[in-house]
Amino acid sequence: MLNSSSRFNSIHFASSVGSQSKLFGLEACTIFRQANCKSAKTIVSMAQRSTTITQENALEWVKSDKRRMLHVVYRVGDLDRTIKFYTECLGMKLLRKRDIPEERYTNAFLGYGPEDSHFVIELTYNYGVDKYDIGTAFGHFGIAVDDVAKTVDLIKAKGGIVSREPGPVKGGKSIIAFIEDPDGYKFELIERGPTPEPLCQVMLRVGDLDRSIAFHEKAFGMELLRRRDNPEYKYTIAMMGYGQEDKNAVLELTYNYGVTEYDKGNAYAQIAIGTDDVYKTAEAVKLFGGKITREPGPLPGISTKITACLDPDGWKTVFVDNIDFLKELE
């Protein structure tokens, strides 16, 4: 016979599993009704089996969800200066700009094509803040260009900072260079033929690569596109995304041997990803070890539904309802 504490815990666990099962289209489990006639061990076993089924269904839904990387958000100290650098040196277009005076910030969206089909940058300028700490965790953005050397010459002519001259990547053959924008954000220029997605990478450092890969596969529905170990330089990278690397923006996760923690600073903010259902997305993130920092629902004042979460390394991601996002662009 169960004591009152055991009955409470079993019923609470069953209720949680039942809620997740209902969300993913499963029949609610019968643990609650059986609480009085089953041992605590049997009930926990049943709940564990129900959780497994829920995870399987959640994983199936995540894989079938229509997702793509929408934009990357970060803070800058002088919006006009950054827009000028991105348009004149990197060939981006200013897609739109919005000022929110009541919240004391302005956004600017830049990229190489319309937001409904391209990965773009969302710059945030907070009134009166002219400097941020980028930290050591954020790596760089990647841009595919036809000719790295010519692009570097243009950036130099415009007074830009080149931190790594054009040449083969360490341990590979691809021609790359690194430059810095006026706020100190690094951009990797990658020599590549014509591509529909020139803004092609966001590189973030992680403390446990296997853990991060598993999380992004299960909770975010990303595919591991490739993995490369560079023992000579003591780092490993994993490319994660929603399609082929040469045609889609990807997330580059970097693990430096022996480094498990980094300083994230306060400059880089998050990546936004489109989803057909923010509510199911939030439940899947919870099931696979993520932390929800904003429960799913509409943003105040507008109908756009979002949910926000942290991955195991503390990187923030915002999921945005696909239909609501397109309405925002109208």
PDB file of C-alpha atoms in Angstrom, residues 35-226:
ATOM      1  CA  ALA A  35      -2.422   4.549  -8.433  1.00  0.00           C
ATOM      2  CA  ASN A  36      -4.421   2.808  -5.711  1.00  0.00           C
ATOM      3  CA  CYS A  37      -3.870  -0.749  -6.972  1.00  0.00           C
ATOM      4  CA  LYS A  38      -0.257  -0.720  -8.151  1.00  0.00           C
ATOM      5  CA  SER A  39       2.952  -0.685  -6.196  1.00  0.00           C
ATOM      6  CA  ALA A  40       5.125   2.434  -6.314  1.00  0.00           C
ATOM      7  CA  LYS A  41       7.748   0.504  -8.284  1.00  0.00           C
ATOM      8  CA  THR A  42       5.219  -0.575 -10.899  1.00  0.00           C
ATOM      9  CA  ILE A  43       3.838   2.947 -11.269  1.00  0.00           C
ATOM     10  CA  VAL A  44       7.286   4.490 -11.741  1.00  0.00           C
ATOM     11  CA  SER A  45       8.070   1.793 -14.320  1.00  0.00           C
ATOM     12  CA  MET A  46       4.872   2.569 -16.222  1.00  0.00           C
ATOM     13  CA  ALA A  47       5.604   6.303 -16.116  1.00  0.00           C
ATOM     14  CA  GLN A  48       9.107   5.718 -17.459  1.00  0.00           C
ATOM     15  CA  ARG A  49       7.710   3.679 -20.364  1.00  0.00           C
ATOM     16  CA  SER A  50       5.167   6.431 -21.089  1.00  0.00           C
ATOM     17  CA  THR A  51       7.941   9.036 -21.040  1.00  0.00           C
ATOM     18  CA  THR A  52       9.935   6.973 -23.541  1.00  0.00           C
ATOM     19  CA  ILE A  53       6.955   6.815 -25.870  1.00  0.00           C
ATOM     20  CA  THR A  54       6.468  10.563 -25.487  1.00  0.00           C
ATOM     21  CA  GLN A  55      10.114  11.219 -26.373  1.00  0.00           C
ATOM     22  CA  GLU A  56       9.839   9.012 -29.434  1.00  0.00           C
ATOM     23  CA  ASN A  57       6.766  10.884 -30.627  1.00  0.00           C
ATOM     24  CA  ALA A  58       8.342  14.229 -29.804  1.00  0.00           C
ATOM     25  CA  LEU A  59      11.443  13.292 -31.798  1.00  0.00           C
ATOM     26  CA  GLU A  60       9.297  12.233 -34.743  1.00  0.00           C
ATOM     27  CA  TRP A  61       7.415  15.530 -34.644  1.00  0.00           C
ATOM     28  CA  VAL A  62      10.589  17.621 -34.325  1.00  0.00           C
ATOM     29  CA  LYS A  63      12.037  15.918 -37.402  1.00  0.00           C
ATOM     30  CA  SER A  64       8.874  16.613 -39.412  1.00  0.00           C
ATOM     31  CA  ASP A  65       8.468  20.230 -38.244  1.00  0.00           C
ATOM     32  CA  LYS A  66       9.151  22.860 -40.891  1.00  0.00           C
ATOM     33  CA  ARG A  67      12.201  24.606 -39.473  1.00  0.00           C
ATOM     34  CA  ARG A  68      14.870  26.937 -40.764  1.00  0.00           C
ATOM     35  CA  MET A  69      17.245  29.459 -39.249  1.00  0.00           C
ATOM     36  CA  LEU A  70      15.598  32.887 -39.586  1.00  0.00           C
ATOM     37  CA  HIS A  71      18.063  35.394 -38.144  1.00  0.00           C
ATOM     38  CA  VAL A  72      20.856  35.914 -35.648  1.00  0.00           C
ATOM     39  CA  VAL A  73      20.531  38.706 -33.093  1.00  0.00           C
ATOM     40  CA  TYR A  74      23.321  40.708 -31.477  1.00  0.00           C
ATOM     41  CA  ARG A  75      23.963  44.134 -29.990  1.00  0.00           C
ATOM     42  CA  VAL A  76      26.012  46.983 -31.460  1.00  0.00           C
ATOM     43  CA  GLY A  77      27.127  50.357 -30.132  1.00  0.00           C
ATOM     44  CA  ASP A  78      26.504  52.499 -33.229  1.00  0.00           C
ATOM     45  CA  LEU A  79      23.781  51.284 -35.570  1.00  0.00           C
ATOM     46  CA  ASP A  80      24.503  53.627 -38.491  1.00  0.00           C
ATOM     47  CA  ARG A  81      28.218  52.818 -38.370  1.00  0.00           C
ATOM     48  CA  THR A  82      27.551  49.071 -38.461  1.00  0.00           C
ATOM     49  CA  ILE A  83      24.979  49.358 -41.267  1.00  0.00           C
ATOM     50  CA  LYS A  84      27.477  51.351 -43.319  1.00  0.00           C
ATOM     51  CA  PHE A  85      30.212  48.721 -42.803  1.00  0.00           C
ATOM     52  CA  TYR A  86      27.948  45.760 -43.655  1.00  0.00           C
ATOM     53  CA  THR A  87      26.509  47.352 -46.782  1.00  0.00           C
ATOM     54  CA  GLU A  88      29.725  48.875 -48.153  1.00  0.00           C
ATOM     55  CA  CYS A  89      32.267  46.224 -47.127  1.00  0.00           C
ATOM     56  CA  LEU A  90      30.272  43.002 -46.964  1.00  0.00           C
ATOM     57  CA  GLY A  91      27.724  43.706 -49.685  1.00  0.00           C
ATOM     58  CA  MET A  92      24.631  43.268 -47.502  1.00  0.00           C
ATOM     59  CA  LYS A  93      21.356  45.097 -47.998  1.00  0.00           C
ATOM     60  CA  LEU A  94      19.427  46.962 -45.318  1.00  0.00           C
ATOM     61  CA  LEU A  95      16.127  45.064 -45.375  1.00  0.00           C
ATOM     62  CA  ARG A  96      14.192  46.980 -42.746  1.00  0.00           C
ATOM     63  CA  LYS A  97      14.587  49.062 -39.640  1.00  0.00           C
ATOM     64  CA  ARG A  98      12.293  49.518 -36.651  1.00  0.00           C
ATOM     65  CA  ASP A  99      12.498  51.852 -33.690  1.00  0.00           C
ATOM     66  CA  ILE A 100      10.830  51.009 -30.365  1.00  0.00           C
ATOM     67  CA  PRO A 101      11.165  54.262 -28.384  1.00  0.00           C
ATOM     68  CA  GLU A 102       9.050  53.077 -25.461  1.00  0.00           C
ATOM     69  CA  GLU A 103      11.537  50.234 -24.942  1.00  0.00           C
ATOM     70  CA  ARG A 104      14.529  52.436 -25.888  1.00  0.00           C
ATOM     71  CA  TYR A 105      15.997  50.298 -28.651  1.00  0.00           C
ATOM     72  CA  THR A 106      16.220  50.107 -32.452  1.00  0.00           C
ATOM     73  CA  ASN A 107      16.550  47.057 -34.713  1.00  0.00           C
ATOM     74  CA  ALA A 108      18.021  46.841 -38.196  1.00  0.00           C
ATOM     75  CA  PHE A 109      17.743  43.746 -40.388  1.00  0.00           C
ATOM     76  CA  LEU A 110      20.468  43.135 -42.966  1.00  0.00           C
ATOM     77  CA  GLY A 111      21.277  40.302 -45.324  1.00  0.00           C
ATOM     78  CA  TYR A 112      21.659  39.049 -48.877  1.00  0.00           C
ATOM     79  CA  GLY A 113      18.004  38.412 -49.682  1.00  0.00           C
ATOM     80  CA  PRO A 114      14.449  38.741 -48.349  1.00  0.00           C
ATOM     81  CA  GLU A 115      13.764  37.550 -44.820  1.00  0.00           C
ATOM     82  CA  ASP A 116      11.098  35.072 -45.879  1.00  0.00           C
ATOM     83  CA  SER A 117      13.717  32.966 -47.661  1.00  0.00           C
ATOM     84  CA  HIS A 118      17.157  33.972 -46.311  1.00  0.00           C
ATOM     85  CA  PHE A 119      19.054  33.874 -43.035  1.00  0.00           C
ATOM     86  CA  VAL A 120      19.666  37.473 -41.966  1.00  0.00           C
ATOM     87  CA  ILE A 121      21.232  39.578 -39.227  1.00  0.00           C
ATOM     88  CA  GLU A 122      19.153  41.469 -36.679  1.00  0.00           C
ATOM     89  CA  LEU A 123      21.181  44.258 -35.095  1.00  0.00           C
ATOM     90  CA  THR A 124      20.021  45.738 -31.815  1.00  0.00           C
ATOM     91  CA  TYR A 125      20.981  49.196 -30.638  1.00  0.00           C
ATOM     92  CA  ASN A 126      20.002  50.036 -27.057  1.00  0.00           C
ATOM     93  CA  TYR A 127      19.709  53.769 -26.480  1.00  0.00           C
ATOM     94  CA  GLY A 128      22.828  55.196 -24.863  1.00  0.00           C
ATOM     95  CA  VAL A 129      24.864  51.945 -24.841  1.00  0.00           C
ATOM     96  CA  ASP A 130      27.906  52.234 -27.095  1.00  0.00           C
ATOM     97  CA  LYS A 131      29.994  49.238 -26.061  1.00  0.00           C
ATOM     98  CA  TYR A 132      29.515  45.549 -25.240  1.00  0.00           C
ATOM     99  CA  ASP A 133      31.637  42.636 -24.099  1.00  0.00           C
ATOM    100  CA  ILE A 134      31.737  39.893 -26.764  1.00  0.00           C
ATOM    101  CA  GLY A 135      33.333  37.408 -24.377  1.00  0.00           C
ATOM    102  CA  THR A 136      35.182  34.226 -25.315  1.00  0.00           C
ATOM    103  CA  ALA A 137      32.278  31.884 -26.115  1.00  0.00           C
ATOM    104  CA  PHE A 138      31.046  33.488 -29.319  1.00  0.00           C
ATOM    105  CA  GLY A 139      33.206  32.607 -32.311  1.00  0.00           C
ATOM    106  CA  HIS A 140      32.283  34.235 -35.611  1.00  0.00           C
ATOM    107  CA  PHE A 141      29.834  34.575 -38.469  1.00  0.00           C
ATOM    108  CA  GLY A 142      30.608  33.011 -41.829  1.00  0.00           C
ATOM    109  CA  ILE A 143      30.101  34.659 -45.219  1.00  0.00           C
ATOM    110  CA  ALA A 144      30.609  32.856 -48.538  1.00  0.00           C
ATOM    111  CA  VAL A 145      32.285  35.002 -51.196  1.00  0.00           C
ATOM    112  CA  ASP A 146      33.480  34.357 -54.745  1.00  0.00           C
ATOM    113  CA  ASP A 147      36.977  35.754 -54.150  1.00  0.00           C
ATOM    114  CA  VAL A 148      38.337  36.095 -50.611  1.00  0.00           C
ATOM    115  CA  ALA A 149      41.419  38.121 -51.630  1.00  0.00           C
ATOM    116  CA  LYS A 150      39.353  40.747 -53.495  1.00  0.00           C
ATOM    117  CA  THR A 151      36.904  41.039 -50.624  1.00  0.00           C
ATOM    118  CA  VAL A 152      39.767  41.537 -48.165  1.00  0.00           C
ATOM    119  CA  ASP A 153      41.287  44.252 -50.387  1.00  0.00           C
ATOM    120  CA  LEU A 154      37.950  46.079 -50.428  1.00  0.00           C
ATOM    121  CA  ILE A 155      37.611  45.860 -46.658  1.00  0.00           C
ATOM    122  CA  LYS A 156      41.151  47.187 -46.191  1.00  0.00           C
ATOM    123  CA  ALA A 157      40.402  50.082 -48.549  1.00  0.00           C
ATOM    124  CA  LYS A 158      37.361  50.961 -46.431  1.00  0.00           C
ATOM    125  CA  GLY A 159      39.451  50.939 -43.278  1.00  0.00           C
ATOM    126  CA  GLY A 160      38.296  47.564 -41.983  1.00  0.00           C
ATOM    127  CA  ILE A 161      40.361  45.273 -39.761  1.00  0.00           C
ATOM    128  CA  VAL A 162      41.744  42.067 -41.270  1.00  0.00           C
ATOM    129  CA  SER A 163      42.768  39.713 -38.455  1.00  0.00           C
ATOM    130  CA  ARG A 164      43.755  36.797 -40.701  1.00  0.00           C
ATOM    131  CA  GLU A 165      45.014  37.211 -44.245  1.00  0.00           C
ATOM    132  CA  PRO A 166      43.583  35.018 -47.046  1.00  0.00           C
ATOM    133  CA  GLY A 167      44.926  31.458 -47.158  1.00  0.00           C
ATOM    134  CA  PRO A 168      44.039  27.797 -46.630  1.00  0.00           C
ATOM    135  CA  VAL A 169      42.194  26.885 -43.445  1.00  0.00           C
ATOM    136  CA  LYS A 170      44.262  25.069 -40.815  1.00  0.00           C
ATOM    137  CA  GLY A 171      44.117  21.364 -41.566  1.00  0.00           C
ATOM    138  CA  GLY A 172      42.181  21.876 -44.831  1.00  0.00           C
ATOM    139  CA  LYS A 173      42.195  23.352 -48.318  1.00  0.00           C
ATOM    140  CA  SER A 174      39.379  25.929 -48.240  1.00  0.00           C
ATOM    141  CA  ILE A 175      40.559  29.521 -48.710  1.00  0.00           C
ATOM    142  CA  ILE A 176      39.439  31.750 -45.872  1.00  0.00           C
ATOM    143  CA  ALA A 177      40.209  35.054 -44.150  1.00  0.00           C
ATOM    144  CA  PHE A 178      39.008  36.714 -40.958  1.00  0.00           C
ATOM    145  CA  ILE A 179      37.895  40.309 -40.578  1.00  0.00           C
ATOM    146  CA  GLU A 180      36.360  42.313 -37.730  1.00  0.00           C
ATOM    147  CA  ASP A 181      33.454  44.742 -37.818  1.00  0.00           C
ATOM    148  CA  PRO A 182      33.508  48.052 -35.907  1.00  0.00           C
ATOM    149  CA  ASP A 183      32.208  46.367 -32.722  1.00  0.00           C
ATOM    150  CA  GLY A 184      34.809  43.590 -32.820  1.00  0.00           C
ATOM    151  CA  TYR A 185      32.589  40.774 -34.126  1.00  0.00           C
ATOM    152  CA  LYS A 186      34.617  38.394 -36.261  1.00  0.00           C
ATOM    153  CA  PHE A 187      33.546  37.297 -39.745  1.00  0.00           C
ATOM    154  CA  GLU A 188      35.079  34.359 -41.555  1.00  0.00           C
ATOM    155  CA  LEU A 189      35.185  34.918 -45.326  1.00  0.00           C
ATOM    156  CA  ILE A 190      34.914  31.564 -47.094  1.00  0.00           C
ATOM    157  CA  GLU A 191      35.782  31.215 -50.758  1.00  0.00           C
ATOM    158  CA  ARG A 192      32.879  29.381 -52.339  1.00  0.00           C
ATOM    159  CA  GLY A 193      31.029  29.366 -55.647  1.00  0.00           C
ATOM    160  CA  PRO A 194      27.603  30.958 -56.107  1.00  0.00           C
ATOM    161  CA  THR A 195      25.300  30.082 -53.215  1.00  0.00           C
ATOM    162  CA  PRO A 196      21.692  30.982 -52.356  1.00  0.00           C
ATOM    163  CA  GLU A 197      22.755  31.657 -48.728  1.00  0.00           C
ATOM    164  CA  PRO A 198      25.916  33.821 -48.485  1.00  0.00           C
ATOM    165  CA  LEU A 199      25.408  34.427 -44.752  1.00  0.00           C
ATOM    166  CA  CYS A 200      26.219  30.797 -44.109  1.00  0.00           C
ATOM    167  CA  GLN A 201      27.503  30.174 -40.565  1.00  0.00           C
ATOM    168  CA  VAL A 202      27.279  31.078 -36.904  1.00  0.00           C
ATOM    169  CA  MET A 203      30.122  29.596 -34.829  1.00  0.00           C
ATOM    170  CA  LEU A 204      29.632  29.065 -31.103  1.00  0.00           C
ATOM    171  CA  ARG A 205      31.970  27.333 -28.644  1.00  0.00           C
ATOM    172  CA  VAL A 206      30.674  24.504 -26.457  1.00  0.00           C
ATOM    173  CA  GLY A 207      32.043  22.565 -23.497  1.00  0.00           C
ATOM    174  CA  ASP A 208      30.858  19.072 -24.467  1.00  0.00           C
ATOM    175  CA  LEU A 209      30.508  18.466 -28.205  1.00  0.00           C
ATOM    176  CA  ASP A 210      28.742  15.099 -28.038  1.00  0.00           C
ATOM    177  CA  ARG A 211      26.182  16.484 -25.597  1.00  0.00           C
ATOM    178  CA  SER A 212      25.595  19.528 -27.780  1.00  0.00           C
ATOM    179  CA  ILE A 213      25.225  17.487 -30.979  1.00  0.00           C
ATOM    180  CA  ALA A 214      22.688  15.171 -29.343  1.00  0.00           C
ATOM    181  CA  PHE A 215      20.684  18.111 -28.002  1.00  0.00           C
ATOM    182  CA  HIS A 216      20.547  19.946 -31.328  1.00  0.00           C
ATOM    183  CA  GLU A 217      19.547  16.768 -33.135  1.00  0.00           C
ATOM    184  CA  LYS A 218      16.764  15.817 -30.736  1.00  0.00           C
ATOM    185  CA  ALA A 219      15.434  19.127 -29.399  1.00  0.00           C
ATOM    186  CA  PHE A 220      16.076  21.330 -32.452  1.00  0.00           C
ATOM    187  CA  GLY A 221      15.703  18.721 -35.205  1.00  0.00           C
ATOM    188  CA  MET A 222      19.024  19.651 -36.780  1.00  0.00           C
ATOM    189  CA  GLU A 223      21.130  17.242 -38.786  1.00  0.00           C
ATOM    190  CA  LEU A 224      24.811  16.597 -38.136  1.00  0.00           C
ATOM    191  CA  LEU A 225      26.169  17.557 -41.546  1.00  0.00           C
ATOM    192  CA  ARG A 226      29.821  16.836 -40.805  1.00  0.00           C
TER     193      ARG A 226
END
